[in-house]
């Protein structure tokens, strides 16, 4: 319960140093490439001027025209190299933006990514809104350095869903291995044709959820035969024009058969072709899987994700369907339209796509899950690399007595220079804290610090503390409940429902409860009775946690027999009751700030 100094946060950030060193390298590389580009441009202009001069000589002075081919060949040879240089400059520009964001995160000037993750919110979650897991200025926004929408969902799963008993330790080992590998994160950032290209998980979900239509087995062979006959007869008539009058009726007959077959399955074909919105997303996704498969990992979690991303041969399978998507996209283009009709390309591609989905849909879901989890781990590794003062928690076994023991615990969403740290020791000796104090004293922030750091610990990330030991615990928080006119639900009813869910969770397993101003919507006597009943049930289920209140009547609940401890948060200066230091102090709050508030209002 003792508060500790905040000197832990004064160490220089080596992530900022590494990022700025990389920025300098990129700047030098950019200057060198720009110099080469200027020389190539000068060479191209010189070649163009030479072409103009040679043309003039040939046109007006009777000189030979063949020397013009030399500067033309020179330009033709330069252009691919020039385009390669342009691509390198584009790559450098993307990396500069990547490291600019990295520096802003690591030095604390712009820690939030701007991503809220609210699309992953579920009604009635036990701690999401209460701990600011999703939403503006949230933990999700702090951690969301992923490349794709698949990774965003993977991160949300890590922060919101219970982790298997041994899962946190495996995640932590993976994060430790990934943390120093910012060159891998650089390569992930370069996936896709531009940094604005996105891969949304919902696009793949919708596509995979649509059952592929079935096609009669005879359709594909008939279309292959008709296409071969059509092409063969047209080529024969082109070589021997005299054959055309003889072949023309046969071409028309075969075309009619092909059209008839295509019309019989037209609705099924359109259903497939109309749902091919994943085409633009496949390349980035397959490149990501290929990059994941190429890494050398030792952490069992990462090795397992590589296996899931590889079996069966994911990259080859995805590239196979990409070819069909290319046919679908190109079949209506002017230069391909006639060939598409001759070959019934759209129909054949639709049949191939439907067959692919039937064969690979379950595997595709596995590949998506593996990539999403890998990106989540990589995002946590980014956080670890950029917050080297934070520490990895000690994850105790599930058969140990429920515990959450922290030294110098701070809230990771607060700026480092504004983060006040406190010690917390919940376990067998002290089952719960009852924290009294007035509004603004820091009680809610402390409860959130406990919860958010537990979420980070179970996700496998470092935490804002000097030391943290904890057992696997189900988190349940009641900190930010409000009235809801849309749902016709008062804050009091919402709190009752949340506490019921908390009790249900405690019956299923070890639980960490965090409750702010319990039953604040009722009178002091009823509050005390109801709070005592809730607390008795929680303790009977071996839960641990903390409650805060400004109602001193509730402090009677923290008895030695119940293994409760009264603590308070208040101003250390009796003459300045609003001068809060946000430190946990032993005992019950004895100060009042009512008169100070009245004076603030000018009364």
XYZ file of C-alpha atoms in Angstrom:
603
model
C 0.000 0.000 0.000
C 3.002 2.308 0.243
C 3.499 4.870 -2.485
C 6.846 5.005 -4.224
C 8.755 7.691 -6.104
C 8.399 8.042 -9.865
C 12.122 8.038 -10.690
C 11.657 4.801 -12.627
C 10.398 6.839 -15.576
C 13.419 9.145 -15.865
C 15.640 6.775 -17.844
C 16.366 7.752 -21.457
C 14.409 5.871 -24.127
C 16.662 3.786 -26.354
C 13.778 3.248 -28.787
C 13.851 6.949 -29.649
C 17.617 6.700 -30.165
C 17.248 3.648 -32.426
C 14.429 5.225 -34.436
C 16.292 8.495 -34.956
C 19.421 6.649 -36.015
C 17.335 4.786 -38.569
C 15.816 8.070 -39.726
C 19.304 9.441 -40.360
C 20.192 6.336 -42.377
C 17.048 6.751 -44.441
C 17.766 10.432 -44.988
C 21.257 9.671 -46.318
C 19.886 6.879 -48.501
C 17.250 9.256 -49.830
C 19.854 11.890 -50.711
C 21.981 9.341 -52.572
C 19.016 8.007 -54.532
C 17.796 11.499 -55.363
C 21.263 12.293 -56.726
C 21.120 9.190 -58.932
C 17.645 10.174 -60.085
C 18.839 13.646 -61.074
C 21.676 12.129 -63.107
C 19.293 9.719 -64.826
C 16.933 12.562 -65.661
C 19.823 14.516 -67.149
C 20.827 11.458 -69.153
C 17.277 10.966 -70.425
C 17.033 14.626 -71.458
C 20.367 14.372 -73.226
C 19.165 11.261 -75.052
C 15.951 13.033 -76.062
C 17.905 16.004 -77.377
C 20.180 13.617 -79.283
C 17.127 11.924 -80.783
C 15.788 15.295 -81.884
C 19.145 16.238 -83.425
C 19.536 12.909 -85.253
C 15.988 13.110 -86.530
C 16.637 16.590 -87.823
C 19.788 15.370 -89.579
C 17.912 12.472 -91.139
C 14.889 14.552 -92.148
C 16.634 17.623 -93.552
C 20.204 16.675 -94.374
C 19.890 13.158 -95.775
C 21.718 11.442 -92.914
C 21.000 7.842 -91.956
C 18.112 7.403 -89.465
C 19.395 4.229 -87.782
C 21.626 6.094 -85.260
C 18.396 7.266 -83.606
C 18.009 3.729 -82.331
C 21.002 4.156 -80.041
C 19.563 6.916 -77.793
C 16.152 5.209 -77.971
C 17.742 1.978 -76.724
C 19.503 3.981 -74.026
C 16.220 5.455 -72.789
C 14.544 2.039 -72.941
C 17.332 0.630 -70.774
C 17.212 3.525 -68.316
C 13.448 3.578 -67.722
C 13.230 0.304 -65.707
C 16.151 1.448 -63.560
C 14.507 4.869 -63.163
C 11.218 3.288 -62.095
C 13.134 1.153 -59.607
C 14.632 4.300 -58.123
C 11.165 5.851 -57.860
C 9.973 2.784 -55.974
C 12.938 3.045 -53.606
C 12.082 6.661 -52.886
C 8.472 5.704 -52.236
C 9.693 3.011 -49.858
C 11.865 5.517 -47.999
C 8.966 7.963 -47.737
C 6.792 5.254 -46.186
C 9.523 4.309 -43.733
C 10.105 7.915 -42.761
C 6.419 8.238 -41.881
C 6.665 4.926 -40.007
C 9.583 6.099 -37.877
C 8.114 9.564 -37.361
C 5.135 7.862 -35.734
C 7.457 5.613 -33.772
C 9.389 8.548 -32.328
C 6.156 10.341 -31.414
C 4.944 7.267 -29.560
C 8.235 6.488 -27.842
C 8.899 10.036 -26.601
C 5.300 10.384 -25.418
C 4.410 13.368 -27.590
C 1.723 11.408 -29.497
C 1.144 8.023 -27.853
C -2.271 7.276 -29.376
C -2.595 5.748 -32.845
C -5.987 7.315 -33.530
C -7.562 3.860 -33.826
C -10.331 3.169 -31.314
C -11.289 -0.464 -31.945
C -14.909 0.346 -31.104
C -16.057 -1.955 -33.901
C -14.933 -4.832 -31.663
C -17.011 -3.709 -28.677
C -19.559 -6.151 -27.241
C -22.486 -5.301 -24.981
C -22.123 -6.147 -21.318
C -18.358 -6.701 -21.377
C -16.985 -7.022 -17.856
C -14.303 -4.347 -18.079
C -13.959 -2.812 -21.566
C -15.616 0.580 -20.968
C -14.647 0.705 -17.308
C -10.915 0.367 -18.031
C -10.858 2.323 -21.324
C -9.748 -0.723 -23.275
C -11.456 0.451 -26.487
C -12.443 3.916 -27.624
C -10.679 7.293 -27.889
C -7.537 7.631 -25.758
C -7.701 3.943 -24.897
C -5.336 1.048 -24.294
C -6.236 -0.252 -27.752
C -5.294 3.101 -29.275
C -1.982 3.019 -27.417
C -1.122 -0.454 -28.705
C -2.630 -0.428 -32.217
C 0.517 -0.412 -34.366
C -0.642 -3.274 -36.593
C -0.615 -3.230 -40.409
C -3.984 -4.798 -41.237
C -7.554 -4.964 -40.022
C -6.912 -8.631 -39.331
C -4.253 -7.551 -36.847
C -6.614 -5.023 -35.266
C -9.062 -7.799 -34.526
C -6.257 -9.994 -33.197
C -5.232 -7.225 -30.805
C -8.813 -6.698 -29.648
C -9.121 -10.430 -28.916
C -5.965 -10.304 -26.819
C -7.268 -7.386 -24.764
C -10.883 -8.458 -24.365
C -11.101 -12.240 -24.235
C -10.012 -14.584 -21.431
C -6.659 -16.214 -22.002
C -6.035 -19.937 -21.472
C -4.223 -20.858 -18.273
C -0.779 -21.154 -19.845
C -1.454 -18.680 -22.640
C -0.067 -15.549 -20.990
C 3.374 -17.065 -20.399
C 3.557 -18.232 -24.025
C 2.520 -14.803 -25.232
C 5.082 -13.108 -23.019
C 7.894 -15.294 -24.395
C 6.823 -14.387 -27.924
C 6.709 -10.660 -27.122
C 10.170 -10.837 -25.559
C 11.546 -12.401 -28.749
C 9.819 -9.923 -31.049
C 10.521 -6.756 -29.042
C 14.052 -5.959 -30.335
C 13.207 -6.869 -33.950
C 12.079 -3.500 -35.212
C 13.582 -4.349 -38.618
C 10.853 -7.019 -38.924
C 8.237 -4.416 -38.026
C 9.720 -2.217 -40.744
C 9.176 -4.960 -43.311
C 5.611 -5.478 -42.108
C 4.969 -1.741 -42.447
C 6.077 -1.948 -46.100
C 3.555 -4.640 -46.996
C 1.126 -3.556 -49.694
C 1.387 -1.184 -52.617
C 0.951 1.835 -50.324
C 0.590 2.512 -46.635
C -3.081 3.325 -47.243
C -3.893 -0.137 -48.583
C -5.862 -1.997 -45.953
C -6.895 -5.568 -45.335
C -10.126 -5.641 -43.350
C -10.960 -8.819 -41.508
C -14.685 -8.275 -42.082
C -14.195 -8.440 -45.862
C -12.717 -11.918 -45.570
C -15.320 -12.943 -42.984
C -18.211 -11.963 -45.222
C -16.668 -13.752 -48.193
C -15.935 -16.940 -46.266
C -19.392 -16.947 -44.656
C -21.063 -17.066 -48.067
C -21.413 -20.705 -49.033
C -19.991 -21.327 -52.530
C -22.535 -22.512 -55.101
C -22.162 -25.980 -56.536
C -21.769 -26.494 -60.277
C -22.709 -29.656 -62.210
C -19.630 -31.749 -62.902
C -20.155 -31.682 -66.656
C -20.034 -27.866 -66.961
C -16.268 -27.383 -66.705
C -15.327 -30.166 -69.227
C -17.883 -28.891 -71.739
C -16.594 -25.317 -71.445
C -12.998 -26.478 -71.850
C -13.885 -28.448 -74.994
C -15.936 -25.608 -76.528
C -13.188 -23.091 -75.770
C -10.556 -25.306 -77.423
C -12.776 -25.847 -80.457
C -13.514 -22.139 -80.796
C -9.866 -21.112 -80.558
C -8.759 -23.935 -82.859
C -11.269 -23.115 -85.583
C -10.563 -19.394 -85.434
C -6.814 -19.982 -85.666
C -7.312 -22.376 -88.602
C -9.460 -19.860 -90.451
C -6.902 -17.125 -89.779
C -4.127 -19.262 -91.278
C -6.238 -20.565 -94.148
C -8.821 -17.908 -94.923
C -10.368 -20.142 -97.546
C -11.574 -22.450 -94.764
C -13.709 -19.744 -93.116
C -16.940 -20.407 -95.079
C -16.715 -24.037 -94.015
C -15.796 -23.335 -90.387
C -18.132 -20.406 -89.748
C -21.276 -22.484 -89.125
C -19.328 -24.739 -86.763
C -17.976 -21.703 -84.860
C -21.515 -20.391 -84.477
C -22.760 -23.798 -83.309
C -19.979 -24.207 -80.742
C -20.511 -20.620 -79.543
C -24.208 -21.357 -79.110
C -23.449 -24.465 -77.048
C -20.975 -22.519 -74.911
C -23.470 -19.696 -74.388
C -26.193 -22.154 -73.491
C -24.029 -23.882 -70.908
C -22.954 -20.540 -69.427
C -26.572 -19.367 -69.184
C -27.612 -22.469 -67.267
C -25.235 -21.545 -64.449
C -25.392 -17.774 -64.837
C -27.020 -17.052 -61.452
C -24.431 -19.130 -59.634
C -21.603 -17.458 -61.556
C -22.888 -13.973 -60.748
C -23.143 -14.920 -57.064
C -19.432 -15.797 -57.062
C -18.247 -12.885 -59.188
C -20.272 -10.351 -57.211
C -18.660 -11.476 -53.966
C -15.041 -11.204 -55.095
C -14.262 -8.050 -53.095
C -11.375 -9.849 -51.439
C -9.337 -9.737 -54.654
C -7.544 -6.493 -53.752
C -6.819 -7.780 -50.247
C -5.260 -11.120 -51.146
C -1.834 -9.893 -52.266
C -1.047 -8.020 -49.083
C -2.299 -10.919 -46.979
C -0.294 -13.543 -48.867
C 2.833 -11.348 -48.700
C 2.351 -11.090 -44.946
C 2.015 -14.849 -44.560
C 5.118 -15.382 -46.670
C 7.053 -12.948 -44.473
C 5.843 -14.714 -41.312
C 6.828 -18.124 -42.670
C 10.326 -16.926 -43.590
C 11.277 -15.884 -40.027
C 13.450 -17.901 -37.667
C 11.684 -18.041 -34.290
C 12.370 -19.975 -31.107
C 9.395 -18.971 -28.920
C 6.897 -21.881 -29.043
C 3.985 -19.496 -29.625
C 5.603 -17.981 -32.703
C 6.634 -21.374 -34.048
C 3.044 -22.577 -33.664
C 1.700 -19.516 -35.484
C 4.134 -20.188 -38.311
C 2.813 -23.733 -38.539
C -0.779 -22.525 -38.617
C 0.096 -19.981 -41.305
C 1.774 -22.621 -43.427
C -0.448 -25.694 -43.334
C -1.570 -26.497 -45.919
C 0.651 -24.481 -48.275
C -1.048 -21.135 -47.664
C 0.956 -18.889 -49.981
C 0.705 -21.226 -52.983
C -3.026 -21.721 -52.399
C -3.704 -17.987 -52.126
C -1.683 -17.230 -55.237
C -3.721 -19.845 -57.075
C -6.977 -18.056 -56.332
C -5.366 -14.687 -57.028
C -4.908 -15.802 -60.634
C -8.637 -16.441 -60.861
C -9.399 -13.031 -59.386
C -7.157 -11.446 -62.035
C -9.268 -13.143 -64.736
C -12.448 -11.874 -63.053
C -11.122 -8.316 -62.932
C -9.749 -8.291 -66.484
C -12.560 -10.083 -68.299
C -14.516 -6.863 -68.996
C -11.509 -4.817 -70.139
C -11.485 -3.889 -73.835
C -8.241 -5.698 -74.613
C -9.458 -8.940 -73.004
C -13.194 -8.868 -73.622
C -13.204 -10.916 -76.839
C -10.862 -13.564 -75.428
C -13.008 -13.729 -72.297
C -16.062 -14.521 -74.381
C -14.239 -17.118 -76.461
C -12.909 -18.899 -73.397
C -15.956 -18.360 -71.139
C -13.331 -16.985 -68.759
C -15.742 -15.515 -66.205
C -17.697 -18.748 -65.837
C -14.581 -20.890 -65.572
C -13.023 -18.510 -63.040
C -16.210 -18.576 -60.949
C -16.151 -22.385 -60.909
C -12.488 -22.337 -59.820
C -13.174 -19.810 -57.056
C -16.127 -21.838 -55.753
C -14.018 -25.009 -55.721
C -11.210 -23.154 -53.936
C -13.566 -21.943 -51.223
C -14.905 -25.431 -50.614
C -11.379 -26.782 -50.281
C -9.624 -23.971 -48.423
C -12.242 -22.003 -46.434
C -11.434 -23.708 -43.081
C -7.705 -23.306 -43.722
C -8.234 -19.679 -44.711
C -9.873 -18.974 -41.365
C -6.852 -20.574 -39.680
C -4.450 -18.416 -41.715
C -6.409 -15.274 -40.847
C -6.387 -16.138 -37.141
C -2.654 -16.883 -37.193
C -1.801 -13.613 -38.932
C -4.082 -11.635 -36.610
C -2.458 -13.145 -33.539
C 1.031 -12.582 -34.916
C 0.251 -8.926 -35.548
C -1.169 -8.598 -32.038
C 2.040 -10.013 -30.551
C 4.089 -7.725 -32.758
C 2.077 -4.703 -31.589
C 2.716 -5.670 -27.964
C 6.400 -6.111 -28.835
C 6.419 -2.595 -30.284
C 5.001 -1.315 -27.005
C 7.635 -3.266 -25.064
C 10.449 -1.882 -27.211
C 9.219 1.684 -26.844
C 8.581 1.413 -23.059
C 11.782 -0.130 -21.781
C 11.178 1.184 -18.253
C 8.153 -1.099 -17.971
C 8.742 -4.628 -16.734
C 7.462 -8.074 -17.612
C 5.240 -9.391 -14.815
C 5.764 -12.661 -13.011
C 2.905 -14.949 -14.023
C 2.088 -17.259 -11.126
C 0.484 -20.698 -11.681
C -3.274 -21.063 -11.662
C -3.207 -23.371 -8.611
C -1.630 -20.655 -6.461
C -3.831 -18.585 -4.153
C -5.364 -15.611 -6.060
C -2.904 -12.717 -5.961
C -2.136 -9.320 -7.460
C 1.016 -7.869 -5.906
C 2.591 -4.776 -7.428
C 5.326 -2.363 -6.505
C 5.293 1.136 -7.939
C 2.217 0.514 -10.050
C 1.203 3.274 -12.474
C -1.435 3.824 -15.135
C 0.046 3.183 -18.622
C -2.307 5.643 -20.333
C -1.005 8.555 -18.285
C 2.014 10.577 -19.460
C 5.156 9.354 -17.756
C 5.810 12.675 -16.016
C 2.234 12.746 -14.655
C 2.028 9.106 -13.574
C 1.878 8.686 -9.795
C 2.734 5.183 -8.649
C 1.465 3.139 -5.721
C 2.081 -0.281 -4.226
C -0.776 -2.790 -4.250
C -0.777 -6.143 -2.411
C -3.904 -8.235 -2.807
C -3.750 -11.898 -1.931
C -4.262 -14.372 0.850
C -3.308 -11.946 3.632
C -5.327 -8.997 2.312
C -8.279 -10.072 0.197
C -9.593 -6.609 -0.591
C -8.933 -2.905 -0.251
C -11.632 -0.459 0.767
C -10.381 2.916 -0.442
C -12.112 5.984 0.956
C -11.656 9.552 -0.172
C -13.365 12.379 -1.964
C -13.909 12.816 -5.668
C -10.792 13.694 -7.722
C -8.497 12.131 -5.110
C -7.388 9.403 -7.564
C -9.381 6.366 -6.405
C -10.839 5.522 -9.828
C -7.500 6.020 -11.553
C -5.836 3.620 -9.134
C -8.490 0.969 -9.737
C -8.075 1.420 -13.478
C -4.286 1.136 -13.117
C -4.757 -2.249 -11.459
C -7.135 -3.432 -14.173
C -5.261 -2.114 -17.205
C -1.970 -3.564 -16.030
C -3.670 -6.920 -15.484
C -4.950 -6.773 -19.085
C -1.420 -6.033 -20.324
C 0.026 -8.841 -18.222
C -2.410 -11.442 -19.532
C -1.853 -10.248 -23.106
C 1.872 -10.937 -22.664
C 3.054 -7.315 -22.558
C 5.168 -5.440 -20.026
C 3.376 -3.432 -17.347
C 3.828 -0.007 -15.760
C 5.368 -1.148 -12.500
C 8.659 -1.912 -10.803
C 7.391 -5.401 -9.975
C 4.172 -7.332 -10.504
C 3.195 -10.858 -9.510
C -0.266 -12.152 -10.362
C -2.202 -15.350 -10.812
C -4.675 -16.010 -13.637
C -7.762 -13.954 -12.728
C -11.009 -13.066 -14.435
C -11.309 -9.288 -14.536
C -14.604 -7.655 -13.532
C -14.936 -3.889 -13.164
C -17.732 -1.501 -12.282
C -16.203 1.937 -12.745
C -17.877 3.822 -15.575
C -21.544 2.870 -15.585
C -24.073 5.545 -16.568
C -27.779 6.008 -17.187
C -28.923 4.882 -20.629
C -32.063 6.550 -21.993
C -31.880 4.422 -25.147
C -31.989 1.202 -23.118
C -34.305 2.589 -20.462
C -31.746 1.637 -17.849
C -30.609 3.696 -14.855
C -27.055 3.721 -13.568
C -28.218 1.863 -10.488
C -29.797 -0.935 -12.563
C -26.713 -1.099 -14.776
C -24.570 -1.465 -11.663
C -26.771 -4.222 -10.252
C -26.482 -6.140 -13.546
C -22.703 -5.692 -13.619
C -22.336 -6.881 -10.039
C -24.449 -9.937 -10.861
C -22.097 -10.710 -13.765
C -19.166 -10.218 -11.406
C -20.641 -12.688 -8.921
C -21.279 -15.169 -11.732
C -17.661 -14.836 -12.882
C -16.358 -15.395 -9.340
C -18.326 -18.650 -9.133
C -16.583 -19.929 -12.274
C -13.030 -19.133 -11.154
C -10.600 -16.772 -9.454
C -11.701 -13.175 -10.033
C -10.236 -9.698 -9.584
C -13.049 -7.219 -8.869
C -12.699 -3.441 -9.121
C -15.729 -1.478 -7.958
C -15.937 2.312 -7.784
C -18.491 3.994 -5.498
C -20.544 0.842 -4.985
C -24.325 1.439 -4.947
C -23.892 5.211 -5.033
C -27.501 5.523 -6.236
C -29.041 4.580 -2.887
C -28.967 5.776 0.723
C -26.105 5.058 3.084
C -27.874 2.373 5.109
C -29.055 0.404 2.084
C -25.684 0.852 0.455
C -23.891 -0.641 3.414
C -26.189 -3.660 3.661
C -26.119 -4.364 -0.064
C -22.364 -3.842 -0.335
C -21.791 -6.185 2.606
C -23.847 -8.897 0.918
C -22.002 -8.532 -2.402
C -18.604 -8.504 -0.702
C -19.460 -11.580 1.386
C -20.376 -13.543 -1.750
C -17.232 -12.444 -3.593
C -14.964 -13.400 -0.719
C -16.731 -16.741 -0.343
C -15.830 -17.399 -3.976
C -12.157 -16.591 -3.247
C -12.201 -13.357 -5.266
C -9.817 -10.505 -4.517
C -10.114 -6.854 -5.408
C -10.756 -3.290 -4.365
C -13.735 -1.045 -3.706
C -13.731 2.728 -3.477
C -16.202 4.965 -1.689
C -16.678 8.412 -0.244
C -19.271 6.988 2.177
C -17.341 6.357 5.376
C -20.053 3.989 6.621
C -18.741 1.379 4.219
C -15.322 1.403 5.842
C -16.756 -0.841 8.562
C -16.700 -3.676 6.035
C -12.886 -3.852 5.963
C -12.413 -5.946 9.069
C -9.426 -8.142 9.941
C -11.782 -11.146 10.004
C -12.756 -10.459 6.375
C -9.087 -9.802 5.588
C -9.959 -6.336 4.327
C -7.795 -3.234 4.596
C -8.918 0.385 4.879
C -6.880 2.812 2.800
C -7.580 6.331 1.652
C -6.526 8.950 -0.864
C -6.584 12.576 0.161
C -4.586 15.798 0.158
C -1.557 15.667 2.443
C -2.179 19.332 3.346
C -5.108 19.968 5.696
C -5.178 23.621 4.610
C -5.494 22.629 0.932
C -8.034 19.797 0.762
C -7.965 19.830 -3.079
C -4.181 19.535 -3.297
C -4.263 15.800 -4.018
C -1.042 13.816 -4.330
C -2.844 10.633 -5.591
C -1.009 8.450 -3.077
C -2.475 5.534 -1.171
C -2.366 6.115 2.567
C -3.247 3.769 5.450
C -6.500 4.136 7.345
C -9.828 5.850 6.712
C -10.119 9.266 5.120
C -10.700 11.917 7.789
C -10.591 15.049 5.655
C -13.402 16.879 3.907
C -13.222 19.145 0.896
C -16.819 20.419 0.958
C -15.834 23.903 2.162
C -13.069 24.133 -0.421
C -15.572 23.288 -3.178
C -17.962 25.969 -1.900
C -15.137 28.511 -1.963
C -14.268 27.448 -5.546
C -17.851 28.315 -6.504
C -17.471 31.784 -4.977
C -19.960 31.119 -2.175
